[in-house]
Amino acid sequence: MAQKKTTRICIFVFCVVLSIITLLPLLLMLLTSVKSISEINAEQFVFFPKHILFSNYAEAMKKGDWTVYFKNTIIVTAITVGISLVINSLAGYAFARIPFKGRDFLFFLAMVGMMIPSQVTMIPVFIQLKEFPLAGGNNILGQGGTGLINTYAGLILPYIAGAFGVFLCRQFYMNIPQALDEAAKIDGCSRIMAYAHIFLPLSKPVLATLAVLKSSQTWNDYLWPLIMISNNSRKTVQVALVSTFVTEVSTNWNLLMAGTAIVMLPLVILFLFTQKYFVEGVVSSGIKG
């Protein structure tokens, strides 16, 4: 009994220490966001500011057109997540519940995609979107214009599907009893009807999990929007943070941290509302680590 109690105490202490280590960067960001620039540039590190300057948040939002930046990011994220949930859930359902020739090999090829870094495919994807036929002044051969550069479509298309989303949905659907397929078949349901009326309503946990992960990926992405967007009216919040507060001469760290805190707030709210489904989806899909 005493050994169990000691083990629980050790686990508790370990979790507390781990939580502190995880939350420390977030705390430093929040403290930096309310410091004066003199405290940030002081020779000795100032942990707690002498005067809390909440005015930094208002000043940060005055620099740049943040209404446009947030609108662009919300549009790209919402459309990406919506289309991604449909594509990944359908693909996962097909790989998990529909037997067809070559299914395992195709799934293996999809999983290979998880092993390829996005930086490797970034240039080929950029060229494909730039030479997209009949877009941005291009002819039928994809020549003469800018294609999908500086467009929402150019930001959305690379994210609407992904090997991890397919894997997540497949693992979830494989845990559903086979009896449901047999019952649907007896009732005269086609595969698509069984998916829409039986499996999709059961998919809230895994779809919520995928929505949170995909939202975080799209909302926080910096490199791809930086490559695809040169027009200020199409900038996303991550690109705007750097272009607004970071210059070759100096960096307004207090305003940058204030802007970062505001930008991350929608994702925090999303996770709080979907936390229950997120945890359930991770557990039911058999994902570890």
PDB file of C-alpha atoms in Angstrom:
ATOM      1  CA  MET A   1       0.000   0.000   0.000  1.00  0.00           C
ATOM      2  CA  ALA A   2       2.823   2.351   0.964  1.00  0.00           C
ATOM      3  CA  GLN A   3       4.628   1.536  -2.292  1.00  0.00           C
ATOM      4  CA  LYS A   4       1.540   2.416  -4.348  1.00  0.00           C
ATOM      5  CA  LYS A   5       1.196   5.713  -2.503  1.00  0.00           C
ATOM      6  CA  THR A   6       4.862   6.540  -3.098  1.00  0.00           C
ATOM      7  CA  THR A   7       4.489   5.719  -6.781  1.00  0.00           C
ATOM      8  CA  ARG A   8       1.455   7.969  -7.112  1.00  0.00           C
ATOM      9  CA  ILE A   9       3.282  10.816  -5.370  1.00  0.00           C
ATOM     10  CA  CYS A  10       6.270  10.415  -7.690  1.00  0.00           C
ATOM     11  CA  ILE A  11       4.003  10.409 -10.750  1.00  0.00           C
ATOM     12  CA  PHE A  12       2.211  13.513  -9.463  1.00  0.00           C
ATOM     13  CA  VAL A  13       5.476  15.373  -8.840  1.00  0.00           C
ATOM     14  CA  PHE A  14       6.772  14.346 -12.267  1.00  0.00           C
ATOM     15  CA  CYS A  15       3.586  15.617 -13.948  1.00  0.00           C
ATOM     16  CA  VAL A  16       3.787  18.928 -12.054  1.00  0.00           C
ATOM     17  CA  VAL A  17       7.420  19.451 -13.059  1.00  0.00           C
ATOM     18  CA  LEU A  18       6.641  18.528 -16.660  1.00  0.00           C
ATOM     19  CA  SER A  19       3.692  20.936 -16.696  1.00  0.00           C
ATOM     20  CA  ILE A  20       5.870  23.766 -15.383  1.00  0.00           C
ATOM     21  CA  ILE A  21       8.502  23.098 -18.053  1.00  0.00           C
ATOM     22  CA  THR A  22       5.789  23.049 -20.737  1.00  0.00           C
ATOM     23  CA  LEU A  23       4.052  26.216 -19.525  1.00  0.00           C
ATOM     24  CA  LEU A  24       7.229  28.239 -18.855  1.00  0.00           C
ATOM     25  CA  PRO A  25       7.659  29.454 -22.472  1.00  0.00           C
ATOM     26  CA  LEU A  26       3.994  30.494 -22.519  1.00  0.00           C
ATOM     27  CA  LEU A  27       4.449  32.383 -19.238  1.00  0.00           C
ATOM     28  CA  LEU A  28       7.556  34.132 -20.563  1.00  0.00           C
ATOM     29  CA  MET A  29       5.624  35.139 -23.693  1.00  0.00           C
ATOM     30  CA  LEU A  30       2.798  36.639 -21.637  1.00  0.00           C
ATOM     31  CA  LEU A  31       5.191  38.468 -19.306  1.00  0.00           C
ATOM     32  CA  THR A  32       7.197  39.830 -22.233  1.00  0.00           C
ATOM     33  CA  SER A  33       3.985  41.085 -23.847  1.00  0.00           C
ATOM     34  CA  VAL A  34       3.358  43.457 -20.921  1.00  0.00           C
ATOM     35  CA  LYS A  35       6.944  44.695 -20.436  1.00  0.00           C
ATOM     36  CA  SER A  36       8.436  47.957 -21.593  1.00  0.00           C
ATOM     37  CA  ILE A  37      11.085  47.839 -24.281  1.00  0.00           C
ATOM     38  CA  SER A  38      13.684  49.102 -21.778  1.00  0.00           C
ATOM     39  CA  GLU A  39      13.048  46.125 -19.495  1.00  0.00           C
ATOM     40  CA  ILE A  40      13.365  43.722 -22.414  1.00  0.00           C
ATOM     41  CA  ASN A  41      16.695  45.276 -23.508  1.00  0.00           C
ATOM     42  CA  ALA A  42      18.072  45.566 -19.957  1.00  0.00           C
ATOM     43  CA  GLU A  43      21.492  44.011 -19.279  1.00  0.00           C
ATOM     44  CA  GLN A  44      20.046  41.833 -16.522  1.00  0.00           C
ATOM     45  CA  PHE A  45      17.068  39.648 -17.292  1.00  0.00           C
ATOM     46  CA  VAL A  46      13.811  41.037 -15.887  1.00  0.00           C
ATOM     47  CA  PHE A  47      11.353  38.249 -15.153  1.00  0.00           C
ATOM     48  CA  PHE A  48       8.423  40.241 -13.730  1.00  0.00           C
ATOM     49  CA  PRO A  49       7.836  43.739 -15.148  1.00  0.00           C
ATOM     50  CA  LYS A  50       7.711  46.666 -12.726  1.00  0.00           C
ATOM     51  CA  HIS A  51       4.691  48.081 -14.516  1.00  0.00           C
ATOM     52  CA  ILE A  52       2.264  45.882 -16.445  1.00  0.00           C
ATOM     53  CA  LEU A  53       1.592  47.512 -19.821  1.00  0.00           C
ATOM     54  CA  PHE A  54      -1.637  46.110 -21.225  1.00  0.00           C
ATOM     55  CA  SER A  55      -1.465  48.996 -23.688  1.00  0.00           C
ATOM     56  CA  ASN A  56       1.017  46.880 -25.677  1.00  0.00           C
ATOM     57  CA  TYR A  57      -1.900  44.762 -26.898  1.00  0.00           C
ATOM     58  CA  ALA A  58      -3.808  47.755 -28.228  1.00  0.00           C
ATOM     59  CA  GLU A  59      -0.661  49.185 -29.803  1.00  0.00           C
ATOM     60  CA  ALA A  60       0.155  45.862 -31.462  1.00  0.00           C
ATOM     61  CA  MET A  61      -3.271  45.686 -33.092  1.00  0.00           C
ATOM     62  CA  LYS A  62      -2.887  49.226 -34.450  1.00  0.00           C
ATOM     63  CA  LYS A  63       0.137  48.211 -36.495  1.00  0.00           C
ATOM     64  CA  GLY A  64      -1.074  46.558 -39.691  1.00  0.00           C
ATOM     65  CA  ASP A  65      -4.525  45.655 -40.949  1.00  0.00           C
ATOM     66  CA  TRP A  66      -5.319  42.832 -38.513  1.00  0.00           C
ATOM     67  CA  THR A  67      -8.952  42.637 -39.539  1.00  0.00           C
ATOM     68  CA  VAL A  68      -7.798  41.518 -42.990  1.00  0.00           C
ATOM     69  CA  TYR A  69      -5.144  39.160 -41.592  1.00  0.00           C
ATOM     70  CA  PHE A  70      -7.593  37.420 -39.280  1.00  0.00           C
ATOM     71  CA  LYS A  71     -10.229  37.233 -42.022  1.00  0.00           C
ATOM     72  CA  ASN A  72      -7.769  35.581 -44.396  1.00  0.00           C
ATOM     73  CA  THR A  73      -6.614  33.078 -41.786  1.00  0.00           C
ATOM     74  CA  ILE A  74     -10.161  32.206 -40.692  1.00  0.00           C
ATOM     75  CA  ILE A  75     -11.279  31.648 -44.300  1.00  0.00           C
ATOM     76  CA  VAL A  76      -8.283  29.470 -45.153  1.00  0.00           C
ATOM     77  CA  THR A  77      -8.510  27.477 -41.905  1.00  0.00           C
ATOM     78  CA  ALA A  78     -12.284  26.948 -42.028  1.00  0.00           C
ATOM     79  CA  ILE A  79     -12.355  25.790 -45.660  1.00  0.00           C
ATOM     80  CA  THR A  80      -9.267  23.614 -45.190  1.00  0.00           C
ATOM     81  CA  VAL A  81     -10.666  21.900 -42.104  1.00  0.00           C
ATOM     82  CA  GLY A  82     -14.123  21.391 -43.659  1.00  0.00           C
ATOM     83  CA  ILE A  83     -12.840  19.804 -46.876  1.00  0.00           C
ATOM     84  CA  SER A  84     -10.167  17.845 -45.016  1.00  0.00           C
ATOM     85  CA  LEU A  85     -12.715  16.218 -42.688  1.00  0.00           C
ATOM     86  CA  VAL A  86     -14.757  15.005 -45.650  1.00  0.00           C
ATOM     87  CA  ILE A  87     -11.806  13.688 -47.678  1.00  0.00           C
ATOM     88  CA  ASN A  88      -9.949  12.049 -44.787  1.00  0.00           C
ATOM     89  CA  SER A  89     -13.047  10.449 -43.260  1.00  0.00           C
ATOM     90  CA  LEU A  90     -14.147   9.022 -46.630  1.00  0.00           C
ATOM     91  CA  ALA A  91     -10.662   7.682 -47.354  1.00  0.00           C
ATOM     92  CA  GLY A  92     -10.352   6.260 -43.847  1.00  0.00           C
ATOM     93  CA  TYR A  93     -13.762   4.604 -44.152  1.00  0.00           C
ATOM     94  CA  ALA A  94     -12.818   3.049 -47.497  1.00  0.00           C
ATOM     95  CA  PHE A  95      -9.512   1.679 -46.199  1.00  0.00           C
ATOM     96  CA  ALA A  96     -11.116   0.334 -43.021  1.00  0.00           C
ATOM     97  CA  ARG A  97     -14.475  -1.075 -44.140  1.00  0.00           C
ATOM     98  CA  ILE A  98     -14.472  -1.660 -47.912  1.00  0.00           C
ATOM     99  CA  PRO A  99     -12.480  -4.650 -49.195  1.00  0.00           C
ATOM    100  CA  PHE A 100     -10.998  -4.038 -52.643  1.00  0.00           C
ATOM    101  CA  LYS A 101      -7.977  -5.221 -54.593  1.00  0.00           C
ATOM    102  CA  GLY A 102      -4.781  -3.396 -53.720  1.00  0.00           C
ATOM    103  CA  ARG A 103      -6.255  -1.754 -50.609  1.00  0.00           C
ATOM    104  CA  ASP A 104      -3.319  -2.566 -48.329  1.00  0.00           C
ATOM    105  CA  PHE A 105      -0.773  -1.461 -50.919  1.00  0.00           C
ATOM    106  CA  LEU A 106      -2.541   1.862 -51.472  1.00  0.00           C
ATOM    107  CA  PHE A 107      -2.727   2.424 -47.729  1.00  0.00           C
ATOM    108  CA  PHE A 108       1.000   1.665 -47.499  1.00  0.00           C
ATOM    109  CA  LEU A 109       1.685   4.305 -50.173  1.00  0.00           C
ATOM    110  CA  ALA A 110      -0.418   6.799 -48.216  1.00  0.00           C
ATOM    111  CA  MET A 111       1.583   6.077 -45.075  1.00  0.00           C
ATOM    112  CA  VAL A 112       4.828   6.639 -46.966  1.00  0.00           C
ATOM    113  CA  GLY A 113       3.622  10.227 -47.345  1.00  0.00           C
ATOM    114  CA  MET A 114       3.917  10.653 -43.575  1.00  0.00           C
ATOM    115  CA  MET A 115       7.647   9.921 -43.823  1.00  0.00           C
ATOM    116  CA  ILE A 116       8.364  12.637 -46.397  1.00  0.00           C
ATOM    117  CA  PRO A 117       9.067  16.094 -44.890  1.00  0.00           C
ATOM    118  CA  SER A 118       6.862  18.849 -46.271  1.00  0.00           C
ATOM    119  CA  GLN A 119       9.971  20.852 -47.181  1.00  0.00           C
ATOM    120  CA  VAL A 120      10.868  18.187 -49.767  1.00  0.00           C
ATOM    121  CA  THR A 121       7.598  18.596 -51.675  1.00  0.00           C
ATOM    122  CA  MET A 122       7.250  22.348 -51.173  1.00  0.00           C
ATOM    123  CA  ILE A 123       8.976  23.440 -54.393  1.00  0.00           C
ATOM    124  CA  PRO A 124       7.207  20.890 -56.665  1.00  0.00           C
ATOM    125  CA  VAL A 125       3.833  21.846 -55.166  1.00  0.00           C
ATOM    126  CA  PHE A 126       4.624  25.543 -55.628  1.00  0.00           C
ATOM    127  CA  ILE A 127       5.460  24.962 -59.302  1.00  0.00           C
ATOM    128  CA  GLN A 128       2.250  22.963 -59.815  1.00  0.00           C
ATOM    129  CA  LEU A 129       0.121  25.721 -58.309  1.00  0.00           C
ATOM    130  CA  LYS A 130       1.963  28.457 -60.198  1.00  0.00           C
ATOM    131  CA  GLU A 131       1.356  26.602 -63.469  1.00  0.00           C
ATOM    132  CA  PHE A 132      -2.265  25.721 -62.676  1.00  0.00           C
ATOM    133  CA  PRO A 133      -4.196  25.849 -65.987  1.00  0.00           C
ATOM    134  CA  LEU A 134      -6.632  28.711 -66.604  1.00  0.00           C
ATOM    135  CA  ALA A 135      -5.883  30.415 -63.276  1.00  0.00           C
ATOM    136  CA  GLY A 136      -4.188  33.745 -62.649  1.00  0.00           C
ATOM    137  CA  GLY A 137      -3.854  34.509 -66.341  1.00  0.00           C
ATOM    138  CA  ASN A 138      -2.464  31.093 -67.291  1.00  0.00           C
ATOM    139  CA  ASN A 139      -3.447  29.436 -70.537  1.00  0.00           C
ATOM    140  CA  ILE A 140      -4.608  25.833 -70.848  1.00  0.00           C
ATOM    141  CA  LEU A 141      -0.951  24.736 -70.580  1.00  0.00           C
ATOM    142  CA  GLY A 142      -0.406  26.671 -67.362  1.00  0.00           C
ATOM    143  CA  GLN A 143       1.767  29.363 -68.920  1.00  0.00           C
ATOM    144  CA  GLY A 144       1.678  33.146 -69.043  1.00  0.00           C
ATOM    145  CA  GLY A 145       0.337  34.004 -65.602  1.00  0.00           C
ATOM    146  CA  THR A 146       0.749  33.559 -61.864  1.00  0.00           C
ATOM    147  CA  GLY A 147      -1.582  30.609 -61.395  1.00  0.00           C
ATOM    148  CA  LEU A 148      -2.834  30.242 -57.836  1.00  0.00           C
ATOM    149  CA  ILE A 149      -0.189  32.483 -56.262  1.00  0.00           C
ATOM    150  CA  ASN A 150      -1.729  35.152 -53.995  1.00  0.00           C
ATOM    151  CA  THR A 151      -5.045  33.278 -53.808  1.00  0.00           C
ATOM    152  CA  TYR A 152      -6.948  31.440 -51.099  1.00  0.00           C
ATOM    153  CA  ALA A 153      -6.933  28.315 -53.262  1.00  0.00           C
ATOM    154  CA  GLY A 154      -3.140  28.315 -53.299  1.00  0.00           C
ATOM    155  CA  LEU A 155      -3.105  28.270 -49.499  1.00  0.00           C
ATOM    156  CA  ILE A 156      -5.881  25.694 -49.136  1.00  0.00           C
ATOM    157  CA  LEU A 157      -5.163  22.980 -51.711  1.00  0.00           C
ATOM    158  CA  PRO A 158      -1.947  21.565 -50.163  1.00  0.00           C
ATOM    159  CA  TYR A 159      -3.698  21.039 -46.824  1.00  0.00           C
ATOM    160  CA  ILE A 160      -7.082  19.550 -47.706  1.00  0.00           C
ATOM    161  CA  ALA A 161      -5.810  15.979 -47.466  1.00  0.00           C
ATOM    162  CA  GLY A 162      -3.055  14.274 -45.571  1.00  0.00           C
ATOM    163  CA  ALA A 163      -1.748  10.824 -44.754  1.00  0.00           C
ATOM    164  CA  PHE A 164      -2.087  11.356 -41.018  1.00  0.00           C
ATOM    165  CA  GLY A 165      -5.772  12.257 -41.287  1.00  0.00           C
ATOM    166  CA  VAL A 166      -6.442   9.136 -43.361  1.00  0.00           C
ATOM    167  CA  PHE A 167      -4.553   7.009 -40.837  1.00  0.00           C
ATOM    168  CA  LEU A 168      -6.433   8.561 -37.902  1.00  0.00           C
ATOM    169  CA  CYS A 169      -9.857   7.933 -39.446  1.00  0.00           C
ATOM    170  CA  ARG A 170      -8.953   4.425 -40.593  1.00  0.00           C
ATOM    171  CA  GLN A 171      -7.840   3.422 -37.102  1.00  0.00           C
ATOM    172  CA  PHE A 172     -11.075   4.766 -35.644  1.00  0.00           C
ATOM    173  CA  TYR A 173     -13.338   2.994 -38.141  1.00  0.00           C
ATOM    174  CA  MET A 174     -11.491  -0.289 -37.688  1.00  0.00           C
ATOM    175  CA  ASN A 175     -12.500  -0.281 -34.011  1.00  0.00           C
ATOM    176  CA  ILE A 176     -16.226  -0.177 -34.881  1.00  0.00           C
ATOM    177  CA  PRO A 177     -17.888  -3.626 -34.743  1.00  0.00           C
ATOM    178  CA  GLN A 178     -18.333  -5.406 -38.070  1.00  0.00           C
ATOM    179  CA  ALA A 179     -21.928  -6.137 -37.119  1.00  0.00           C
ATOM    180  CA  LEU A 180     -22.886  -2.581 -38.081  1.00  0.00           C
ATOM    181  CA  ASP A 181     -21.899  -3.237 -41.707  1.00  0.00           C
ATOM    182  CA  GLU A 182     -23.959  -6.403 -41.761  1.00  0.00           C
ATOM    183  CA  ALA A 183     -26.966  -4.644 -40.230  1.00  0.00           C
ATOM    184  CA  ALA A 184     -26.694  -1.818 -42.750  1.00  0.00           C
ATOM    185  CA  LYS A 185     -26.499  -4.319 -45.611  1.00  0.00           C
ATOM    186  CA  ILE A 186     -29.593  -6.158 -44.359  1.00  0.00           C
ATOM    187  CA  ASP A 187     -31.479  -2.848 -44.189  1.00  0.00           C
ATOM    188  CA  GLY A 188     -30.587  -2.163 -47.819  1.00  0.00           C
ATOM    189  CA  CYS A 189     -28.017   0.590 -47.197  1.00  0.00           C
ATOM    190  CA  SER A 190     -25.365   1.210 -49.801  1.00  0.00           C
ATOM    191  CA  ARG A 191     -21.789   1.887 -48.718  1.00  0.00           C
ATOM    192  CA  ILE A 192     -22.237   5.647 -48.954  1.00  0.00           C
ATOM    193  CA  MET A 193     -25.529   5.491 -47.044  1.00  0.00           C
ATOM    194  CA  ALA A 194     -23.917   3.376 -44.322  1.00  0.00           C
ATOM    195  CA  TYR A 195     -21.117   5.924 -44.083  1.00  0.00           C
ATOM    196  CA  ALA A 196     -23.477   8.910 -43.940  1.00  0.00           C
ATOM    197  CA  HIS A 197     -26.128   7.497 -41.588  1.00  0.00           C
ATOM    198  CA  ILE A 198     -24.153   5.132 -39.346  1.00  0.00           C
ATOM    199  CA  PHE A 199     -20.417   5.756 -39.325  1.00  0.00           C
ATOM    200  CA  LEU A 200     -20.370   9.537 -39.693  1.00  0.00           C
ATOM    201  CA  PRO A 201     -22.584  10.178 -36.616  1.00  0.00           C
ATOM    202  CA  LEU A 202     -20.236   7.931 -34.629  1.00  0.00           C
ATOM    203  CA  SER A 203     -17.204   9.882 -35.807  1.00  0.00           C
ATOM    204  CA  LYS A 204     -17.494  12.962 -33.580  1.00  0.00           C
ATOM    205  CA  PRO A 205     -14.433  12.105 -31.450  1.00  0.00           C
ATOM    206  CA  VAL A 206     -12.062  11.413 -34.332  1.00  0.00           C
ATOM    207  CA  LEU A 207     -13.377  14.303 -36.457  1.00  0.00           C
ATOM    208  CA  ALA A 208     -13.004  16.696 -33.513  1.00  0.00           C
ATOM    209  CA  THR A 209      -9.449  15.447 -33.009  1.00  0.00           C
ATOM    210  CA  LEU A 210      -8.654  15.895 -36.693  1.00  0.00           C
ATOM    211  CA  ALA A 211     -10.301  19.337 -36.716  1.00  0.00           C
ATOM    212  CA  VAL A 212      -8.130  20.543 -33.826  1.00  0.00           C
ATOM    213  CA  LEU A 213      -4.923  19.164 -35.357  1.00  0.00           C
ATOM    214  CA  LYS A 214      -5.690  20.474 -38.843  1.00  0.00           C
ATOM    215  CA  SER A 215      -6.768  23.873 -37.495  1.00  0.00           C
ATOM    216  CA  SER A 216      -3.559  24.172 -35.511  1.00  0.00           C
ATOM    217  CA  GLN A 217      -1.456  23.169 -38.520  1.00  0.00           C
ATOM    218  CA  THR A 218      -3.153  25.600 -40.895  1.00  0.00           C
ATOM    219  CA  TRP A 219      -3.517  28.509 -38.468  1.00  0.00           C
ATOM    220  CA  ASN A 220       0.105  28.336 -37.283  1.00  0.00           C
ATOM    221  CA  ASP A 221       1.745  27.728 -40.650  1.00  0.00           C
ATOM    222  CA  TYR A 222       4.254  30.384 -41.609  1.00  0.00           C
ATOM    223  CA  LEU A 223       6.506  29.024 -44.358  1.00  0.00           C
ATOM    224  CA  TRP A 224       3.897  28.085 -46.982  1.00  0.00           C
ATOM    225  CA  PRO A 225       1.929  31.378 -46.802  1.00  0.00           C
ATOM    226  CA  LEU A 226       5.260  33.230 -46.885  1.00  0.00           C
ATOM    227  CA  ILE A 227       6.100  31.499 -50.172  1.00  0.00           C
ATOM    228  CA  MET A 228       2.654  31.747 -51.765  1.00  0.00           C
ATOM    229  CA  ILE A 229       1.572  35.237 -50.695  1.00  0.00           C
ATOM    230  CA  SER A 230       3.218  38.523 -51.629  1.00  0.00           C
ATOM    231  CA  ASN A 231       0.032  40.582 -51.603  1.00  0.00           C
ATOM    232  CA  ASN A 232      -0.705  42.315 -48.292  1.00  0.00           C
ATOM    233  CA  SER A 233      -4.443  41.738 -48.731  1.00  0.00           C
ATOM    234  CA  ARG A 234      -3.913  37.948 -48.607  1.00  0.00           C
ATOM    235  CA  LYS A 235      -1.478  37.741 -45.691  1.00  0.00           C
ATOM    236  CA  THR A 236      -2.235  35.358 -42.837  1.00  0.00           C
ATOM    237  CA  VAL A 237      -1.655  36.188 -39.179  1.00  0.00           C
ATOM    238  CA  GLN A 238       1.635  34.277 -38.847  1.00  0.00           C
ATOM    239  CA  VAL A 239       3.216  36.072 -41.794  1.00  0.00           C
ATOM    240  CA  ALA A 240       1.792  39.373 -40.560  1.00  0.00           C
ATOM    241  CA  LEU A 241       3.380  38.913 -37.111  1.00  0.00           C
ATOM    242  CA  VAL A 242       6.866  38.741 -38.568  1.00  0.00           C
ATOM    243  CA  SER A 243       6.430  41.348 -41.292  1.00  0.00           C
ATOM    244  CA  THR A 244       4.853  43.829 -38.878  1.00  0.00           C
ATOM    245  CA  PHE A 245       7.074  43.593 -35.807  1.00  0.00           C
ATOM    246  CA  VAL A 246      10.399  42.237 -37.116  1.00  0.00           C
ATOM    247  CA  THR A 247      12.731  44.384 -39.183  1.00  0.00           C
ATOM    248  CA  GLU A 248      16.363  44.120 -40.262  1.00  0.00           C
ATOM    249  CA  VAL A 249      17.273  46.730 -37.660  1.00  0.00           C
ATOM    250  CA  SER A 250      15.307  45.662 -34.585  1.00  0.00           C
ATOM    251  CA  THR A 251      12.437  43.606 -33.226  1.00  0.00           C
ATOM    252  CA  ASN A 252       9.594  44.983 -31.098  1.00  0.00           C
ATOM    253  CA  TRP A 253       9.552  41.990 -28.781  1.00  0.00           C
ATOM    254  CA  ASN A 254       6.828  43.291 -26.469  1.00  0.00           C
ATOM    255  CA  LEU A 255       4.464  44.023 -29.372  1.00  0.00           C
ATOM    256  CA  LEU A 256       5.405  40.773 -31.120  1.00  0.00           C
ATOM    257  CA  MET A 257       4.583  38.752 -27.992  1.00  0.00           C
ATOM    258  CA  ALA A 258       1.343  40.692 -27.492  1.00  0.00           C
ATOM    259  CA  GLY A 259       0.326  39.989 -31.078  1.00  0.00           C
ATOM    260  CA  THR A 260       1.296  36.332 -30.702  1.00  0.00           C
ATOM    261  CA  ALA A 261      -0.861  35.994 -27.576  1.00  0.00           C
ATOM    262  CA  ILE A 262      -3.866  37.396 -29.435  1.00  0.00           C
ATOM    263  CA  VAL A 263      -3.234  35.199 -32.487  1.00  0.00           C
ATOM    264  CA  MET A 264      -3.048  31.997 -30.422  1.00  0.00           C
ATOM    265  CA  LEU A 265      -6.248  32.759 -28.485  1.00  0.00           C
ATOM    266  CA  PRO A 266      -8.693  31.276 -31.082  1.00  0.00           C
ATOM    267  CA  LEU A 267      -6.847  27.946 -31.027  1.00  0.00           C
ATOM    268  CA  VAL A 268      -6.917  27.850 -27.227  1.00  0.00           C
ATOM    269  CA  ILE A 269     -10.667  28.458 -27.266  1.00  0.00           C
ATOM    270  CA  LEU A 270     -11.158  25.783 -29.941  1.00  0.00           C
ATOM    271  CA  PHE A 271      -9.224  23.226 -27.902  1.00  0.00           C
ATOM    272  CA  LEU A 272     -11.156  24.035 -24.717  1.00  0.00           C
ATOM    273  CA  PHE A 273     -14.468  23.414 -26.500  1.00  0.00           C
ATOM    274  CA  THR A 274     -13.299  20.199 -28.165  1.00  0.00           C
ATOM    275  CA  GLN A 275     -11.041  18.833 -25.420  1.00  0.00           C
ATOM    276  CA  LYS A 276     -13.458  16.062 -24.442  1.00  0.00           C
ATOM    277  CA  TYR A 277     -13.787  14.777 -28.026  1.00  0.00           C
ATOM    278  CA  PHE A 278     -10.071  15.303 -28.681  1.00  0.00           C
ATOM    279  CA  VAL A 279      -8.987  13.019 -25.835  1.00  0.00           C
ATOM    280  CA  GLU A 280     -11.675  10.441 -26.718  1.00  0.00           C
ATOM    281  CA  GLY A 281     -10.631  10.472 -30.368  1.00  0.00           C
ATOM    282  CA  VAL A 282      -6.951   9.948 -29.575  1.00  0.00           C
ATOM    283  CA  VAL A 283      -7.763   7.055 -27.238  1.00  0.00           C
ATOM    284  CA  SER A 284     -10.235   5.366 -29.590  1.00  0.00           C
ATOM    285  CA  SER A 285      -7.852   5.677 -32.554  1.00  0.00           C
ATOM    286  CA  GLY A 286      -5.079   3.892 -30.708  1.00  0.00           C
ATOM    287  CA  ILE A 287      -2.558   6.739 -31.081  1.00  0.00           C
ATOM    288  CA  LYS A 288       0.268   6.824 -28.561  1.00  0.00           C
ATOM    289  CA  GLY A 289       3.040   9.276 -27.824  1.00  0.00           C
TER     290      GLY A 289
END
